[in-house]
Amino acid sequence: MDLFDSPLEKERERYEYLCREIERHNELYYVHASPEISDYEYDMLMKELEEIERKYPQLRTPYSPTQRVGGKVIDEFKSVEHTIPMLSIDNTYNEGEIKEFDNRIKRTLNIEGDICYVVELKIDGVAVALRYSNHIFSQAVTRGDGFRGDDITENARTIRSIPLRLVDTAPNSLEVRGEVFMMNKELERLNQIREELGEEPFRNPRNTTAGTLKQKDPRQVAQRKLSAFFYEVILDETNKNLITTHTDTLNFLKKWGFPVNPHWKACKNIEEVIEYCNSWREKRYSLEYEIDGMVIKVNDHTLREKLGTTSKSPRWVIAYKFPAETARTKLLNIKIQVGKTGALTPVAEMEPVPLAGTIVKRATLHNFEELERKDIRIGDTVEIQKAGEIIPQVIRPIIELRPPDAKPFPLPEICPVCGSKVQKDPEGVFYRCLSTECPAQLKQKIQHYAQRRAMDIEGLGPALVEQLVDKGLVKNIADLYRLKKEQLVQLERMGDKSADNLMSAIQESKNRPLNALLYGLGIRHVGQHLAEILANQFRNIDDLINVDTEKLIAINEVGPVVAKSIKDFFSTKANVELIEDLKKLGVRTYEVDENINTVKNILSGKTFVVTGTLKNYTRDQIEQQIKQLGGKVTSSVSKNTDFVLVGDNPGTKYEKAKQLGVKTITEIEFMNMIKEGI
């Protein structure tokens, strides 16, 4: 019998046909909104496919539509580096700012004529990047901090509008970026079910989408019918000239089977841009999903390359945010929160009121000077809005509705948490708790110390910090390094594995670079960038502690106010004792080893890309060391890259290095380079 006439081969042919046909119907339904068959007919195709996979499990492929229903439970979300950073977009709020964006583009490019822009709806969802290898969907990553995100591949696989296999005309390998979101009707469906079960309803589509993508069980994700639109393509070197404009991008995405929002327009000048943006201010409420503005992009990719990016945002794109919605409600009470630096912040507690898709019960009042200036009182009817569509804030009281017994809120004299004396900043607007042992301050300090850009102690979230401080297990930051596993497993929602993971994360944080420690200590006015400057200048925390104010002020970006703040911090006995304690517990308080300092510039002129998981360093540590030795670190591999330093599970950067013939080195080879001075 001919091999190709065997029963298995016939089933394989039918199997491939069903996979393609079902995905074609998914595309027709979810991408083009023009279904050809009924739900029943679709279900019959799926049942036939499932039956073939049951009889012949060896035929099942990663791109099978059956894989959308969700597979095994995810143990943890792995952190993945982006091929190119997913930067944030600057915002504008009025026509004048849009025109200034246009003027800035023209000044930068030295162009007097009109610029062509593409304007799209700003979908209120969660940004993701999808990667395809040999036409097959291989990975999905959230935006994260812009440089690294969470691997949500299994969850993204359940979204029916995401193609699992691309058409033959698409490039073999590519990355696309877009927005995952939830339709309003789907949120309503989920809330109806939750209300029937007596559960708290979800408040808005965006937060529900974000929470859904973080579910550990993909089957749960599959039950919440998420959607997606895509708007950006990243191509490899062989295909990079395929797309030259943003209109090309949108057209190719649709041609390759990706859902593209139909509401976009190529505008020949900024006046058309403004007209199109304004046309959606009211129309947005007719959509079946939430948008919070418009995105304005330079169409020509050549111009984009000339414009480049800042450290935070591309210069060729801007978002126009719609004016914030407002609502009125009654102010029931004012409570005081205490931050990591002891700053006291008044917070309004109000009658619940719907606002911009959520139910608002609390809102910031910023500070007591602002509270006094606006004359906001308990019992007032107040007008509230969401600043940037996210943070609720009180705009003003409605004086004509004020009850006769409403009195101004008294300025604080003592800390509401620890009862210590408070004092107003001599040159500022904040009142601060003066106690160094205030539990509220400690909780905020620990959360700041543990964040990714500081000491990167994964798993040390607000709920756990609350327990550690309230139970007296942690009385200062140094106590984190005295914690024992047997103490952790006694806490709520803390099992053996979680305790082990946290203990490992705490141990690993000891080797974070000096700039991470300086930022994590929460010194007033010392942000992440300034912490790097100080670490590069002093290289040892003892030298920073002992430096005089004049030398501090002489450093670029350190003025008198910042210098005083640094000196005040290190002149405080409790802070100096904390530093000494951290040293004894093994926390690194210096920048590099003495033997490395002696070969300070051996990497001068060399460009590195770091990829994969390292064993002896964190990514920040190795990149910082390369810079200290005179080298340069970039995020993407090109022909100008000298070395790609490869750890475990290196991903696409390793493959690109091999394609371009760029030298790859291991961690051990890198350490030998330093020892031998290259």
mmCIF file of N, CA and C in Angstrom, residues 405-485:
data_model
loop_
_atom_site.group_PDB
_atom_site.id
_atom_site.type_symbol
_atom_site.label_atom_id
_atom_site.label_comp_id
_atom_site.label_asym_id
_atom_site.label_seq_id
_atom_site.Cartn_x
_atom_site.Cartn_y
_atom_site.Cartn_z
ATOM 1 N N ASP A 405 -22.540 73.022 59.448
ATOM 2 C CA ASP A 405 -21.620 72.622 60.522
ATOM 3 C C ASP A 405 -20.266 72.130 60.001
ATOM 4 N N ALA A 406 -20.033 72.246 58.689
ATOM 5 C CA ALA A 406 -18.762 71.779 58.119
ATOM 6 C C ALA A 406 -17.621 72.703 58.543
ATOM 7 N N LYS A 407 -16.541 72.117 59.091
ATOM 8 C CA LYS A 407 -15.411 72.904 59.576
ATOM 9 C C LYS A 407 -14.136 72.529 58.817
ATOM 10 N N PRO A 408 -13.200 73.494 58.690
ATOM 11 C CA PRO A 408 -11.926 73.184 58.036
ATOM 12 C C PRO A 408 -11.217 72.038 58.745
ATOM 13 N N PHE A 409 -10.517 71.202 57.980
ATOM 14 C CA PHE A 409 -9.808 70.063 58.554
ATOM 15 C C PHE A 409 -8.569 70.573 59.292
ATOM 16 N N PRO A 410 -8.364 70.168 60.532
ATOM 17 C CA PRO A 410 -7.226 70.704 61.308
ATOM 18 C C PRO A 410 -5.884 70.190 60.797
ATOM 19 N N LEU A 411 -4.870 71.020 60.852
ATOM 20 C CA LEU A 411 -3.526 70.606 60.467
ATOM 21 C C LEU A 411 -3.008 69.576 61.473
ATOM 22 N N PRO A 412 -2.287 68.568 61.022
ATOM 23 C CA PRO A 412 -1.835 67.508 61.942
ATOM 24 C C PRO A 412 -0.737 67.999 62.886
ATOM 25 N N GLU A 413 -0.791 67.524 64.112
ATOM 26 C CA GLU A 413 0.247 67.830 65.099
ATOM 27 C C GLU A 413 1.023 66.579 65.486
ATOM 28 N N ILE A 414 0.346 65.421 65.370
ATOM 29 C CA ILE A 414 1.017 64.153 65.668
ATOM 30 C C ILE A 414 0.744 63.157 64.543
ATOM 31 N N CYS A 415 1.608 62.159 64.424
ATOM 32 C CA CYS A 415 1.450 61.116 63.410
ATOM 33 C C CYS A 415 0.263 60.226 63.775
ATOM 34 N N PRO A 416 -0.657 59.975 62.852
ATOM 35 C CA PRO A 416 -1.826 59.162 63.163
ATOM 36 C C PRO A 416 -1.493 57.692 63.392
ATOM 37 N N VAL A 417 -0.279 57.273 63.014
ATOM 38 C CA VAL A 417 0.092 55.860 63.169
ATOM 39 C C VAL A 417 0.855 55.611 64.464
ATOM 40 N N CYS A 418 1.911 56.432 64.715
ATOM 41 C CA CYS A 418 2.757 56.159 65.885
ATOM 42 C C CYS A 418 2.621 57.197 66.993
ATOM 43 N N GLY A 419 1.891 58.303 66.741
ATOM 44 C CA GLY A 419 1.679 59.314 67.773
ATOM 45 C C GLY A 419 2.849 60.248 67.981
ATOM 46 N N SER A 420 3.879 60.156 67.135
ATOM 47 C CA SER A 420 5.042 61.035 67.276
ATOM 48 C C SER A 420 4.734 62.428 66.735
ATOM 49 N N LYS A 421 5.576 63.388 67.124
ATOM 50 C CA LYS A 421 5.409 64.763 66.679
ATOM 51 C C LYS A 421 5.652 64.874 65.173
ATOM 52 N N VAL A 422 4.889 65.766 64.514
ATOM 53 C CA VAL A 422 5.103 66.019 63.093
ATOM 54 C C VAL A 422 5.583 67.452 62.905
ATOM 55 N N GLN A 423 6.261 67.689 61.793
ATOM 56 C CA GLN A 423 6.820 69.009 61.516
ATOM 57 C C GLN A 423 6.673 69.323 60.035
ATOM 58 N N LYS A 424 6.405 70.584 59.707
ATOM 59 C CA LYS A 424 6.278 70.980 58.313
ATOM 60 C C LYS A 424 7.666 71.199 57.721
ATOM 61 N N ASP A 425 7.833 70.762 56.449
ATOM 62 C CA ASP A 425 9.095 71.020 55.750
ATOM 63 C C ASP A 425 9.363 72.521 55.730
ATOM 64 N N PRO A 426 10.572 72.944 56.105
ATOM 65 C CA PRO A 426 10.894 74.379 56.095
ATOM 66 C C PRO A 426 10.714 75.016 54.717
ATOM 67 N N GLU A 427 11.038 74.253 53.654
ATOM 68 C CA GLU A 427 10.959 74.816 52.306
ATOM 69 C C GLU A 427 9.955 74.071 51.428
ATOM 70 N N GLY A 428 9.021 73.370 52.056
ATOM 71 C CA GLY A 428 8.071 72.590 51.276
ATOM 72 C C GLY A 428 6.667 72.688 51.824
ATOM 73 N N VAL A 429 5.804 71.800 51.320
ATOM 74 C CA VAL A 429 4.393 71.859 51.712
ATOM 75 C C VAL A 429 3.993 70.675 52.583
ATOM 76 N N PHE A 430 4.891 69.690 52.753
ATOM 77 C CA PHE A 430 4.517 68.473 53.467
ATOM 78 C C PHE A 430 4.781 68.567 54.968
ATOM 79 N N TYR A 431 3.900 67.929 55.716
ATOM 80 C CA TYR A 431 4.143 67.667 57.124
ATOM 81 C C TYR A 431 4.723 66.263 57.219
ATOM 82 N N ARG A 432 5.708 66.079 58.112
ATOM 83 C CA ARG A 432 6.374 64.782 58.207
ATOM 84 C C ARG A 432 6.419 64.278 59.639
ATOM 85 N N CYS A 433 6.267 62.967 59.771
ATOM 86 C CA CYS A 433 6.464 62.312 61.053
ATOM 87 C C CYS A 433 7.963 62.268 61.329
ATOM 88 N N LEU A 434 8.376 62.677 62.533
ATOM 89 C CA LEU A 434 9.800 62.773 62.856
ATOM 90 C C LEU A 434 10.381 61.475 63.413
ATOM 91 N N SER A 435 9.536 60.499 63.678
ATOM 92 C CA SER A 435 10.014 59.245 64.260
ATOM 93 C C SER A 435 10.654 58.359 63.203
ATOM 94 N N THR A 436 11.831 57.803 63.522
ATOM 95 C CA THR A 436 12.487 56.855 62.610
ATOM 96 C C THR A 436 11.955 55.439 62.810
ATOM 97 N N GLU A 437 11.077 55.251 63.801
ATOM 98 C CA GLU A 437 10.546 53.922 64.097
ATOM 99 C C GLU A 437 9.057 53.811 63.780
ATOM 100 N N CYS A 438 8.532 54.743 63.010
ATOM 101 C CA CYS A 438 7.110 54.730 62.657
ATOM 102 C C CYS A 438 6.805 53.514 61.769
ATOM 103 N N PRO A 439 5.870 52.640 62.162
ATOM 104 C CA PRO A 439 5.561 51.445 61.363
ATOM 105 C C PRO A 439 5.088 51.767 59.951
ATOM 106 N N ALA A 440 4.324 52.835 59.794
ATOM 107 C CA ALA A 440 3.810 53.186 58.460
ATOM 108 C C ALA A 440 4.960 53.548 57.530
ATOM 109 N N GLN A 441 5.927 54.329 58.039
ATOM 110 C CA GLN A 441 7.100 54.674 57.231
ATOM 111 C C GLN A 441 7.889 53.428 56.872
ATOM 112 N N LEU A 442 8.049 52.553 57.856
ATOM 113 C CA LEU A 442 8.842 51.341 57.648
ATOM 114 C C LEU A 442 8.254 50.485 56.524
ATOM 115 N N LYS A 443 6.939 50.340 56.528
ATOM 116 C CA LYS A 443 6.291 49.530 55.485
ATOM 117 C C LYS A 443 6.560 50.111 54.098
ATOM 118 N N GLN A 444 6.430 51.426 53.983
ATOM 119 C CA GLN A 444 6.678 52.073 52.692
ATOM 120 C C GLN A 444 8.148 51.964 52.287
ATOM 121 N N LYS A 445 9.057 52.093 53.275
ATOM 122 C CA LYS A 445 10.491 51.996 52.987
ATOM 123 C C LYS A 445 10.862 50.608 52.473
ATOM 124 N N ILE A 446 10.284 49.580 53.101
ATOM 125 C CA ILE A 446 10.601 48.207 52.699
ATOM 126 C C ILE A 446 10.091 47.938 51.290
ATOM 127 N N GLN A 447 8.879 48.404 50.983
ATOM 128 C CA GLN A 447 8.326 48.211 49.643
ATOM 129 C C GLN A 447 9.197 48.905 48.592
ATOM 130 N N HIS A 448 9.673 50.110 48.929
ATOM 131 C CA HIS A 448 10.555 50.835 48.002
ATOM 132 C C HIS A 448 11.889 50.103 47.852
ATOM 133 N N TYR A 449 12.452 49.638 48.954
ATOM 134 C CA TYR A 449 13.734 48.933 48.958
ATOM 135 C C TYR A 449 13.670 47.657 48.111
ATOM 136 N N ALA A 450 12.507 46.998 48.128
ATOM 137 C CA ALA A 450 12.369 45.695 47.471
ATOM 138 C C ALA A 450 12.016 45.782 45.993
ATOM 139 N N GLN A 451 11.650 46.964 45.489
ATOM 140 C CA GLN A 451 11.180 47.049 44.112
ATOM 141 C C GLN A 451 12.269 46.681 43.120
ATOM 142 N N ARG A 452 11.846 46.354 41.887
ATOM 143 C CA ARG A 452 12.764 45.810 40.875
ATOM 144 C C ARG A 452 13.938 46.731 40.593
ATOM 145 N N ARG A 453 13.679 48.047 40.480
ATOM 146 C CA ARG A 453 14.752 48.982 40.139
ATOM 147 C C ARG A 453 15.665 49.282 41.323
ATOM 148 N N ALA A 454 15.276 48.800 42.506
ATOM 149 C CA ALA A 454 16.134 48.955 43.681
ATOM 150 C C ALA A 454 16.799 47.594 43.958
ATOM 151 N N MET A 455 16.416 46.923 45.054
ATOM 152 C CA MET A 455 17.097 45.688 45.429
ATOM 153 C C MET A 455 16.464 44.429 44.833
ATOM 154 N N ASP A 456 15.375 44.601 44.103
ATOM 155 C CA ASP A 456 14.780 43.516 43.302
ATOM 156 C C ASP A 456 14.508 42.262 44.130
ATOM 157 N N ILE A 457 13.746 42.422 45.224
ATOM 158 C CA ILE A 457 13.370 41.268 46.057
ATOM 159 C C ILE A 457 11.976 40.825 45.630
ATOM 160 N N GLU A 458 11.933 39.915 44.668
ATOM 161 C CA GLU A 458 10.650 39.473 44.115
ATOM 162 C C GLU A 458 9.858 38.704 45.172
ATOM 163 N N GLY A 459 8.569 38.980 45.251
ATOM 164 C CA GLY A 459 7.699 38.295 46.204
ATOM 165 C C GLY A 459 7.447 39.068 47.475
ATOM 166 N N LEU A 460 8.190 40.169 47.673
ATOM 167 C CA LEU A 460 8.013 40.964 48.887
ATOM 168 C C LEU A 460 7.027 42.095 48.593
ATOM 169 N N GLY A 461 5.739 41.725 48.475
ATOM 170 C CA GLY A 461 4.692 42.684 48.146
ATOM 171 C C GLY A 461 4.085 43.334 49.369
ATOM 172 N N PRO A 462 3.156 44.285 49.154
ATOM 173 C CA PRO A 462 2.559 45.056 50.253
ATOM 174 C C PRO A 462 1.912 44.195 51.342
ATOM 175 N N ALA A 463 1.171 43.145 50.943
ATOM 176 C CA ALA A 463 0.466 42.317 51.933
ATOM 177 C C ALA A 463 1.456 41.593 52.846
ATOM 178 N N LEU A 464 2.543 41.112 52.266
ATOM 179 C CA LEU A 464 3.550 40.409 53.064
ATOM 180 C C LEU A 464 4.305 41.385 53.962
ATOM 181 N N VAL A 465 4.652 42.552 53.430
ATOM 182 C CA VAL A 465 5.336 43.577 54.232
ATOM 183 C C VAL A 465 4.473 43.961 55.435
ATOM 184 N N GLU A 466 3.180 44.102 55.188
ATOM 185 C CA GLU A 466 2.234 44.438 56.267
ATOM 186 C C GLU A 466 2.347 43.423 57.403
ATOM 187 N N GLN A 467 2.357 42.137 57.060
ATOM 188 C CA GLN A 467 2.449 41.092 58.082
ATOM 189 C C GLN A 467 3.795 41.109 58.800
ATOM 190 N N LEU A 468 4.865 41.260 58.046
ATOM 191 C CA LEU A 468 6.206 41.231 58.645
ATOM 192 C C LEU A 468 6.387 42.339 59.675
ATOM 193 N N VAL A 469 5.875 43.535 59.354
ATOM 194 C CA VAL A 469 6.021 44.666 60.285
ATOM 195 C C VAL A 469 5.051 44.525 61.455
ATOM 196 N N ASP A 470 3.794 44.199 61.165
ATOM 197 C CA ASP A 470 2.783 44.102 62.226
ATOM 198 C C ASP A 470 3.110 43.014 63.243
ATOM 199 N N LYS A 471 3.753 41.937 62.797
ATOM 200 C CA LYS A 471 4.105 40.835 63.704
ATOM 201 C C LYS A 471 5.468 41.032 64.363
ATOM 202 N N GLY A 472 6.119 42.172 64.060
ATOM 203 C CA GLY A 472 7.392 42.489 64.696
ATOM 204 C C GLY A 472 8.572 41.696 64.169
ATOM 205 N N LEU A 473 8.414 41.016 63.024
ATOM 206 C CA LEU A 473 9.522 40.241 62.460
ATOM 207 C C LEU A 473 10.551 41.135 61.785
ATOM 208 N N VAL A 474 10.113 42.288 61.303
ATOM 209 C CA VAL A 474 11.017 43.239 60.645
ATOM 210 C C VAL A 474 10.819 44.614 61.268
ATOM 211 N N LYS A 475 11.864 45.113 61.922
ATOM 212 C CA LYS A 475 11.794 46.432 62.560
ATOM 213 C C LYS A 475 12.633 47.478 61.831
ATOM 214 N N ASN A 476 13.444 47.021 60.894
ATOM 215 C CA ASN A 476 14.160 47.912 59.976
ATOM 216 C C ASN A 476 14.548 47.102 58.746
ATOM 217 N N ILE A 477 15.084 47.765 57.729
ATOM 218 C CA ILE A 477 15.399 47.078 56.470
ATOM 219 C C ILE A 477 16.365 45.918 56.682
ATOM 220 N N ALA A 478 17.338 46.094 57.569
ATOM 221 C CA ALA A 478 18.347 45.049 57.796
ATOM 222 C C ALA A 478 17.724 43.752 58.292
ATOM 223 N N ASP A 479 16.598 43.850 59.000
ATOM 224 C CA ASP A 479 15.944 42.645 59.527
ATOM 225 C C ASP A 479 15.461 41.710 58.423
ATOM 226 N N LEU A 480 15.314 42.227 57.205
ATOM 227 C CA LEU A 480 14.937 41.344 56.087
ATOM 228 C C LEU A 480 15.958 40.222 55.932
ATOM 229 N N TYR A 481 17.229 40.536 56.178
ATOM 230 C CA TYR A 481 18.307 39.568 55.990
ATOM 231 C C TYR A 481 18.481 38.654 57.204
ATOM 232 N N ARG A 482 17.650 38.844 58.237
ATOM 233 C CA ARG A 482 17.673 37.963 59.410
ATOM 234 C C ARG A 482 16.481 37.003 59.417
ATOM 235 N N LEU A 483 15.605 37.166 58.440
ATOM 236 C CA LEU A 483 14.413 36.317 58.397
ATOM 237 C C LEU A 483 14.786 34.854 58.186
ATOM 238 N N LYS A 484 14.034 33.957 58.826
ATOM 239 C CA LYS A 484 14.216 32.521 58.679
ATOM 240 C C LYS A 484 12.994 31.932 57.981
ATOM 241 N N LYS A 485 13.214 30.846 57.275
ATOM 242 C CA LYS A 485 12.117 30.208 56.540
ATOM 243 C C LYS A 485 10.989 29.805 57.489
#
